[in-house]
Tab-separated table of C-alpha atoms and ligand atoms in Angstrom:
chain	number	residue	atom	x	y	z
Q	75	UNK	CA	-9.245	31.691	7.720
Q	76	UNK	CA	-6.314	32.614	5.407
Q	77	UNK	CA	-3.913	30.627	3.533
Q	78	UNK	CA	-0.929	29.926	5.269
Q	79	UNK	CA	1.360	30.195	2.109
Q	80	UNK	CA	-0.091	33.253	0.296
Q	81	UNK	CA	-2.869	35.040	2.392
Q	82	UNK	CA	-5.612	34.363	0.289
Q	83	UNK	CA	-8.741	32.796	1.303
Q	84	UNK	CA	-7.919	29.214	2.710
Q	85	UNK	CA	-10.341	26.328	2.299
Q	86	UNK	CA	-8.943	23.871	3.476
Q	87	UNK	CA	-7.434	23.968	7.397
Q	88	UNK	CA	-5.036	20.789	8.505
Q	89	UNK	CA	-5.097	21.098	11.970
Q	90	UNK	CA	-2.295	18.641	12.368
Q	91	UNK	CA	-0.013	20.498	10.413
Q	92	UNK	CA	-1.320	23.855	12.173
Q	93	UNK	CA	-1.556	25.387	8.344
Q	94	UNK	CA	-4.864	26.191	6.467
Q	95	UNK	CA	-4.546	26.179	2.489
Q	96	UNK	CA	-6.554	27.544	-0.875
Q	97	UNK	CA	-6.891	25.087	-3.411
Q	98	UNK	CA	-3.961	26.388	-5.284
Q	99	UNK	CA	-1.411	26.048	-2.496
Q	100	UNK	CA	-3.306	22.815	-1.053
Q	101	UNK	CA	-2.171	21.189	-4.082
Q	102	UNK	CA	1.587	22.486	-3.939
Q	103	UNK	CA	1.858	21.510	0.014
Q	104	UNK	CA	0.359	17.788	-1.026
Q	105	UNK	CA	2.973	17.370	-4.176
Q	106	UNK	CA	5.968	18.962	-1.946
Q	107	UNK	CA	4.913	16.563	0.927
Q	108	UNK	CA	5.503	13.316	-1.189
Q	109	UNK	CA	8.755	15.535	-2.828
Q	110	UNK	CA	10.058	15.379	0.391
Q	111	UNK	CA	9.751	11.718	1.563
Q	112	UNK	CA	10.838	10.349	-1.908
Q	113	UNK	CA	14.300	12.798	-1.615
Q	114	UNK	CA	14.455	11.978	2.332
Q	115	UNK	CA	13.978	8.195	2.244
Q	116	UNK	CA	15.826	8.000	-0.967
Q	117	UNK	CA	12.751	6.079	-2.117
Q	118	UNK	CA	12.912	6.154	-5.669
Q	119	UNK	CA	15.148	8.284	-9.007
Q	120	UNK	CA	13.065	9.815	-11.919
Q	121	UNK	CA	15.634	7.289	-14.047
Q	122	UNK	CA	13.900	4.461	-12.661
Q	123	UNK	CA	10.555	2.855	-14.339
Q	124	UNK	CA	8.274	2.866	-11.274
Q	125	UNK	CA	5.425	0.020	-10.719
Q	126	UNK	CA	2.516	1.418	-8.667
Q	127	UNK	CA	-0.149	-1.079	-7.129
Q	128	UNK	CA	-3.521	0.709	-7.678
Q	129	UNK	CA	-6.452	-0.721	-6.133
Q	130	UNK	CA	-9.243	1.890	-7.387
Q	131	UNK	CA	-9.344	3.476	-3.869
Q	132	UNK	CA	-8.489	7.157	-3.618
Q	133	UNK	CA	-4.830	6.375	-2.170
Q	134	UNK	CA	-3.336	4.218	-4.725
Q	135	UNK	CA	-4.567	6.779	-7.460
Q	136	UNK	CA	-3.607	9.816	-5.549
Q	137	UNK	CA	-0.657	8.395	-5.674
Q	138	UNK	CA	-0.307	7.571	-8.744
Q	139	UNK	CA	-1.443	11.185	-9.873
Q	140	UNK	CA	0.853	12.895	-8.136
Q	141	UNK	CA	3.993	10.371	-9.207
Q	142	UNK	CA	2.354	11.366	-12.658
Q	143	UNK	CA	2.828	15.098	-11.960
Q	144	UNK	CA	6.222	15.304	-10.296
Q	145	UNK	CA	7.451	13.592	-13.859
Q	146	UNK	CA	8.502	10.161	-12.708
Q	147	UNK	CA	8.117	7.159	-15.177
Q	148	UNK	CA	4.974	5.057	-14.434
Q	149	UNK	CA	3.402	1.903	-14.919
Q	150	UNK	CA	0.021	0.894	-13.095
Q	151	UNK	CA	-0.643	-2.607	-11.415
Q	152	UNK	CA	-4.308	-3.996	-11.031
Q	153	UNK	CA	-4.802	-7.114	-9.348
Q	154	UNK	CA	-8.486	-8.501	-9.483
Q	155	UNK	CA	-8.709	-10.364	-6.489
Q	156	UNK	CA	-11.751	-11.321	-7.349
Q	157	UNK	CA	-13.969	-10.515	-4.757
Q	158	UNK	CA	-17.540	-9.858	-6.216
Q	159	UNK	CA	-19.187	-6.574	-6.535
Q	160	UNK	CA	-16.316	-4.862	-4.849
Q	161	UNK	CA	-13.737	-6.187	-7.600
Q	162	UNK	CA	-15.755	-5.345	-10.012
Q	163	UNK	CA	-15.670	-1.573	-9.321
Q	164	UNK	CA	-12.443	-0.936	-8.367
Q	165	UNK	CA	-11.243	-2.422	-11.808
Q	166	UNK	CA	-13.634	-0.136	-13.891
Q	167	UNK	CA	-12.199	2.748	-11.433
Q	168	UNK	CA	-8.391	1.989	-12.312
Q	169	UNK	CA	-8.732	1.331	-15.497
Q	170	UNK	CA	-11.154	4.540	-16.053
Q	171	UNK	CA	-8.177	6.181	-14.531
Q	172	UNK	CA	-5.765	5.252	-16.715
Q	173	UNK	CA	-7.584	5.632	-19.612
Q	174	UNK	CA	-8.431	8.816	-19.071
Q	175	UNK	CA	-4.735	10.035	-18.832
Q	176	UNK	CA	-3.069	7.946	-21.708
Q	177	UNK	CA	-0.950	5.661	-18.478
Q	178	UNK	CA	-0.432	1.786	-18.890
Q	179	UNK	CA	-2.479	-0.389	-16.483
Q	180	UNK	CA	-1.045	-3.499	-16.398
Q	181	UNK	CA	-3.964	-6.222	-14.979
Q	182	UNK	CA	-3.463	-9.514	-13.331
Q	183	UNK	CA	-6.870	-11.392	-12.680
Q	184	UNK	CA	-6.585	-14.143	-9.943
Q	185	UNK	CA	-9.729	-15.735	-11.339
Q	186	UNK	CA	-7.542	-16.880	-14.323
Q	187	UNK	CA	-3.826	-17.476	-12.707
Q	188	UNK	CA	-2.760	-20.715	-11.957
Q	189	UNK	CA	-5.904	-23.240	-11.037
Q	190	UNK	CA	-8.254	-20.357	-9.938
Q	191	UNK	CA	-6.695	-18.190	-7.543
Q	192	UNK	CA	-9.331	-15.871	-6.999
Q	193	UNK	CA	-9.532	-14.391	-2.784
Q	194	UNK	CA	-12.811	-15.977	-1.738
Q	195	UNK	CA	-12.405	-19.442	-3.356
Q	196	UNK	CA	-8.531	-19.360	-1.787
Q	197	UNK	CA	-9.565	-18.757	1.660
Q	198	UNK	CA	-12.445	-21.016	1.650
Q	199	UNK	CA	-11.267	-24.308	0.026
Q	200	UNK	CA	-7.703	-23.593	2.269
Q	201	UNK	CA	-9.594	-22.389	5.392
Q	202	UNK	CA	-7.560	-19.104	5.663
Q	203	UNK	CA	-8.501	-15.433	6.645
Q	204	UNK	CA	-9.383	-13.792	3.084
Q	205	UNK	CA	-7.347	-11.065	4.109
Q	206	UNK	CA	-4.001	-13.710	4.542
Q	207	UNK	CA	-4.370	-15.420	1.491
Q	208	UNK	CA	-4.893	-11.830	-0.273
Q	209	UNK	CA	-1.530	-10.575	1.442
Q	210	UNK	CA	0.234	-13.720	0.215
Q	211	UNK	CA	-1.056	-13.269	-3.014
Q	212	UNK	CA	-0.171	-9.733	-3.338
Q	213	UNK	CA	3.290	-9.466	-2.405
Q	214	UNK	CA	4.178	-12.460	-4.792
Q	215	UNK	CA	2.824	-10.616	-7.678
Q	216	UNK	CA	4.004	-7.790	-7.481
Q	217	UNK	CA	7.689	-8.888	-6.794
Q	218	UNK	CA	6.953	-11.001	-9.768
Q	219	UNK	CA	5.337	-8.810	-11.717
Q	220	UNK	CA	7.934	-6.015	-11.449
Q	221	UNK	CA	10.709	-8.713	-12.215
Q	222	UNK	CA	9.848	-9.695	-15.209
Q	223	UNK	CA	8.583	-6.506	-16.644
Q	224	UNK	CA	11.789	-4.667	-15.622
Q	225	UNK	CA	10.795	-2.029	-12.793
Q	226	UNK	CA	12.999	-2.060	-9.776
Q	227	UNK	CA	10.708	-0.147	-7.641
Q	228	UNK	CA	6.780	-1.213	-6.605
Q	229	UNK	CA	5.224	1.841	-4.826
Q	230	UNK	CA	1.963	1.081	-2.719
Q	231	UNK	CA	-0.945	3.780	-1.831
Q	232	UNK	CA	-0.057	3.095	2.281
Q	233	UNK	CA	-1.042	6.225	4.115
Q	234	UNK	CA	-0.425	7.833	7.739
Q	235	UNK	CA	-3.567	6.197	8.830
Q	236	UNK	CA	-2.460	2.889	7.746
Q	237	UNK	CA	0.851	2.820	8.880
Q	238	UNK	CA	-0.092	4.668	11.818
Q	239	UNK	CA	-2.375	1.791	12.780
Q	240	UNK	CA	-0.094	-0.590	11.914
Q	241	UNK	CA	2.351	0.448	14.169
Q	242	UNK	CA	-0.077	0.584	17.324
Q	243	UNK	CA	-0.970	-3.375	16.312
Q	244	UNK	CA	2.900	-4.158	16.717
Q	245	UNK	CA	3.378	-2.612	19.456
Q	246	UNK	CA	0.190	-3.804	21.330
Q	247	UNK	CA	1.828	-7.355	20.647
Q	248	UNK	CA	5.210	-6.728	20.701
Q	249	UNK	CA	5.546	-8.190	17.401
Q	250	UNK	CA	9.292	-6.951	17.393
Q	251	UNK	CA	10.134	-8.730	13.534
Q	252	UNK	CA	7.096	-7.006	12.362
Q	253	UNK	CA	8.596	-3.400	13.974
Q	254	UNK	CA	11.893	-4.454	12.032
Q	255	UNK	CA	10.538	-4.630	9.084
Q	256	UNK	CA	7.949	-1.252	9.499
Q	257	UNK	CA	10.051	1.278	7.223
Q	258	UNK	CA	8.764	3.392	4.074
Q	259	UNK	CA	11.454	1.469	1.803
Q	260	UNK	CA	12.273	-1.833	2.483
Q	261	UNK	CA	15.501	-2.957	-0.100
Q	262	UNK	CA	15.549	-6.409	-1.974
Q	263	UNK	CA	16.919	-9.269	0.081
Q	264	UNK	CA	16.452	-11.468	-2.548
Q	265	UNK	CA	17.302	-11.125	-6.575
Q	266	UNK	CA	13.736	-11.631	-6.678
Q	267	UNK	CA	12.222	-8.925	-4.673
Q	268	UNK	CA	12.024	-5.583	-6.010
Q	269	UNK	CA	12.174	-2.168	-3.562
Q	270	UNK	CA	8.676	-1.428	-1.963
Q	271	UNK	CA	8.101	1.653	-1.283
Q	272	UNK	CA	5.348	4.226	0.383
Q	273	UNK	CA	5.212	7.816	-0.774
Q	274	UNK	CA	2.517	8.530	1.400
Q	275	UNK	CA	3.212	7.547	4.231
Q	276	UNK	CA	3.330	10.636	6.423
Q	277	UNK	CA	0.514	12.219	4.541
Q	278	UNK	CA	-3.062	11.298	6.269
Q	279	UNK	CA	-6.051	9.882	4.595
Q	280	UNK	CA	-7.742	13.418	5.063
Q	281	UNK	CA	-5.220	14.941	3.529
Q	282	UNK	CA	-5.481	12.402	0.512
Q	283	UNK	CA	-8.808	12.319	0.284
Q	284	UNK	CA	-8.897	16.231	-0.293
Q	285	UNK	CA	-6.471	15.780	-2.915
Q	286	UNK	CA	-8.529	13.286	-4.862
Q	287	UNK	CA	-11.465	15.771	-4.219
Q	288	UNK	CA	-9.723	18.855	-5.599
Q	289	UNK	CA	-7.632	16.464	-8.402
Q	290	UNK	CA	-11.106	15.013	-9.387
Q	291	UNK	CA	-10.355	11.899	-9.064
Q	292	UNK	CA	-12.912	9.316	-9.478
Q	293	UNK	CA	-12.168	6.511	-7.050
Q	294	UNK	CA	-14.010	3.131	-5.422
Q	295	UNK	CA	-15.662	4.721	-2.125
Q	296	UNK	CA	-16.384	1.219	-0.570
Q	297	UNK	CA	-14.069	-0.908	1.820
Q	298	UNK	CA	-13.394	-3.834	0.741
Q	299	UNK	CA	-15.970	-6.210	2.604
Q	300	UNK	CA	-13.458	-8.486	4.157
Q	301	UNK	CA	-12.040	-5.637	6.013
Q	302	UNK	CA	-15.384	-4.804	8.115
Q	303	UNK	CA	-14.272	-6.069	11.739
Q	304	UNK	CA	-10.808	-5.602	10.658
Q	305	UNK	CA	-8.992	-5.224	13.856
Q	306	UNK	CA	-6.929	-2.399	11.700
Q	307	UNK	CA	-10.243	0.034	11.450
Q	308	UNK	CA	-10.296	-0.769	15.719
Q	309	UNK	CA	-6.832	0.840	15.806
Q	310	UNK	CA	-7.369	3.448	13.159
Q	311	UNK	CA	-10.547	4.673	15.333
Q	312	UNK	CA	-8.701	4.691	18.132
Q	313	UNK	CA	-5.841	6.788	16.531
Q	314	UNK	CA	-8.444	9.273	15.374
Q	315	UNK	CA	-9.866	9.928	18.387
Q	316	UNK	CA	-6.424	10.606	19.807
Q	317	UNK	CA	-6.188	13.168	16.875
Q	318	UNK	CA	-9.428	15.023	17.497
Q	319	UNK	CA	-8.031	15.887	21.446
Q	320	UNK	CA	-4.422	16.346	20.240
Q	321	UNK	CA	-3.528	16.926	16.333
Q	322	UNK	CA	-0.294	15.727	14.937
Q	323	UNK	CA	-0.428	13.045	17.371
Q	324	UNK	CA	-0.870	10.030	14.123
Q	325	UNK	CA	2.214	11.913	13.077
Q	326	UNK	CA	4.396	12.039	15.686
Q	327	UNK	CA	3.970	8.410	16.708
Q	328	UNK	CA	4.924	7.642	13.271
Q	329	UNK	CA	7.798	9.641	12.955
Q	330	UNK	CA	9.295	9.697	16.480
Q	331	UNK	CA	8.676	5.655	15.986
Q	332	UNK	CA	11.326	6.036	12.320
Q	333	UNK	CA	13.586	8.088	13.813
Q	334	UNK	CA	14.495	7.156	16.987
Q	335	UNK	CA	12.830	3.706	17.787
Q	336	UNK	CA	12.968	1.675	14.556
Q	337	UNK	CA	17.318	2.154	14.482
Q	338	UNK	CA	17.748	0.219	17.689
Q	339	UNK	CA	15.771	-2.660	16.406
Q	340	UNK	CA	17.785	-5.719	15.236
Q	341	UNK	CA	18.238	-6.451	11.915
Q	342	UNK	CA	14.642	-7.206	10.021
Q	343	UNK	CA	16.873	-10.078	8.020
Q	344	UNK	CA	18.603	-11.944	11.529
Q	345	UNK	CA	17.558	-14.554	10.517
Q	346	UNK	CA	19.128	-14.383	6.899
Q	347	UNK	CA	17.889	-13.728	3.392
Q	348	UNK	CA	15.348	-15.375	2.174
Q	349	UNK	CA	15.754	-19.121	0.212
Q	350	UNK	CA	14.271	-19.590	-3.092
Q	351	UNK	CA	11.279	-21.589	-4.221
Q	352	UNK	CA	12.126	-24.654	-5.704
Q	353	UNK	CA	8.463	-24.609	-7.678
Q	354	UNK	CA	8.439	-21.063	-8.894
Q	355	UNK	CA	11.899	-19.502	-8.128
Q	356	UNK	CA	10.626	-16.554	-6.112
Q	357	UNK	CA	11.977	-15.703	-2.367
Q	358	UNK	CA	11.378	-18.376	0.034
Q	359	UNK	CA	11.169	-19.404	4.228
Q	360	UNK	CA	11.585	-22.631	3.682
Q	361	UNK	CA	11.519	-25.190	0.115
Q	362	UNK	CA	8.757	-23.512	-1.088
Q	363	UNK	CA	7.289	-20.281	-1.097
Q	364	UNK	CA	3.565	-18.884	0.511
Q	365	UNK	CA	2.087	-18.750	-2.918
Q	366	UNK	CA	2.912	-22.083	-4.182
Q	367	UNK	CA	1.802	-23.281	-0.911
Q	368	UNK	CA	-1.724	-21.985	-1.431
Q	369	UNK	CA	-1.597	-22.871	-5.057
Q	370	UNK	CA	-1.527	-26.648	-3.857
Q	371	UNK	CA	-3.106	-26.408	-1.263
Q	372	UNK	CA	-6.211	-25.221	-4.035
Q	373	UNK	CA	-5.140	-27.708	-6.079
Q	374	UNK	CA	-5.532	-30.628	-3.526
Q	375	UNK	CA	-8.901	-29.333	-2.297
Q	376	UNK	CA	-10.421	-28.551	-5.722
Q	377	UNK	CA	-9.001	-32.649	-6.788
Q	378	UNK	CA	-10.551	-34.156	-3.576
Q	379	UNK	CA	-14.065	-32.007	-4.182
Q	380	UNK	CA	-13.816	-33.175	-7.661
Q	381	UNK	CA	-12.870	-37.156	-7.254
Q	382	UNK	CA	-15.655	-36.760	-4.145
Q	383	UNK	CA	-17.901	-35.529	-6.278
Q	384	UNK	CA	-19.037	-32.545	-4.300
Q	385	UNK	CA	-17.353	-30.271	-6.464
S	51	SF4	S1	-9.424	-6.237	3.250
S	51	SF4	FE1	-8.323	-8.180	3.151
S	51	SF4	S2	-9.199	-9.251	1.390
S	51	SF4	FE2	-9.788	-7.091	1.207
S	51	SF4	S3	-8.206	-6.193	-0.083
S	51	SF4	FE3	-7.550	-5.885	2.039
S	51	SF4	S4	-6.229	-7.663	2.505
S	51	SF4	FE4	-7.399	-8.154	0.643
S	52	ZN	ZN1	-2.749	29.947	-1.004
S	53	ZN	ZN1	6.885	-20.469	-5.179
């Protein structure tokens, strides 16, 4: 098998892309891949300070790596959800990361924000999916986050795969807001939300995970346990499958989805921009936002356990 860029011996064969590469030109193809969708989706300028959530899986800090590389101006985000073991790991993998390259790792621990806001104890004493309450949590710090620290741009590790599979759970339910809103960037509809964008999201987690491999990048190899059962790894399987009897398929459903699907949706924002919280001044659907929601929700539960005694 030779390279497909310079003849050499390839080691590395992406059968979706119909290309095999050395290690060499691997690396160039991976860097020139995320090149292309920052310049194409006009996702982000090397003038602007760039926030990247990194969980300590091999996405976030491929990411990161490659931002890193390509010269733009970075800042890491870790947010300890606090869930056990799995926590634990991930933050000594981030911040190992960081360390080791001289980058900024900025860390927000649930545990210690507001009354407790760790994932487990959130979901349980409010009786919501772990993986809901994370989400809320999540996208309200990082909009905050980047706010107040001054970056105008959060970028998140969100691969092929993911969006891939995210895409077949919309359209298995129709969920035609959620298809609105499905885009690499999404823009600020409210002063303050900050630009999310996804880098990688027409590069696979094969491909990603070869470029941690070859970049040596130490990452957390474990799922997070709330996501076994995860109707997402259904889909993802499902998409996989699809690859093995037809590459390029993840790709194409992606893409042809972008280009010729997601223009003919209605607006994401018909409904109109967001409100603001009247507790913590961050967007809004309705008085007061998700977060603040959960944080009294917390509150309320931890109280009654308290005055009950069972707490
Ligand atoms: S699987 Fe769920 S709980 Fe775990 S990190 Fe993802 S969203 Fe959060
Ligand atoms: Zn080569
Ligand atoms: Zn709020």
């Amino acid at each position: 098998m030779k390279c497909t860029r310079c003849r050499g011996a390839a080691e590395v064969q992406l059968r979706a892309h119909n290309s095999a590469f050395c290690r060499p030109c691997y690396l160039l193809f991976f860097r020139l891949q995320v090149e292309r969708a920052v310049a194409s989706e006009k996702m982000f300028t090397k003038e602007e300070r760039l926030l990247i959530a990194v969980s300590g899986g091999k996405d976030s800090l491929a990411l990161w790596d490659v931002l890193v590389d390509l010269g733009y101006d970075t800042t890491g985000l870790y947010l300890g959800l606090g869930i056990g073991a799995y926590s634990s790991r991930s933050h000594d993998k981030a911040a190992a990361f960081a360390a080791a390259r001289g980058l900024t790792l900025r860390v927000v621990e649930l545990a210690e924000e507001g009354p407790g806001m760790a994932v487990p104890a959130v979901a349980g004493l409010t009786r919501r999916p772990a993986c809901s309450a994370c989400g809320t949590m999540k996208r309200h710090y990082f909009d905050q986050l980047a706010i107040d620290r001054g970056f105008p741009v959060v970028a998140t590790g969100h691969n092929l795969d993911d969006e891939a599979a995210r895409l077949l759970g919309n359209v298995l339910h129709w969920q035609m807001p959620h298809l609105a809103r499905q885009r690499p960037v999404l823009e600020p509809t409210h002063p303050r939300f900050v630009r999310k964008v996804k880098p990688l999201f027409r590069i696979s987690e094969y491909e990603t995970a070869i470029y941690s491999f070859l970049r040596r990048i130490d990452y957390v190899v474990d799922e997070c346990p709330n996501a076994v059962g995860a109707t997402q790894l259904v889909y993802k399987d499902m998409l996989n499958r699809l690859e093995t009897a037809s590459p390029g398929s993840k790709l194409t459903f992606l893409q042809d989805f972008l280009s010729r699907a997601q223009p003919e949706l209605p607006s994401a924002n018909a409904d109109g921009p967001p409100q603001t919280c009247v507790q913590c001044g961050m967007p809004a659907f309705g008085e007061v936002c998700g977060y603040c929601r959960l944080v009294r929700e917390t509150t309320a539960k931890r109280e009654r356990r308290a005055a009950s005694g069972a707490a």
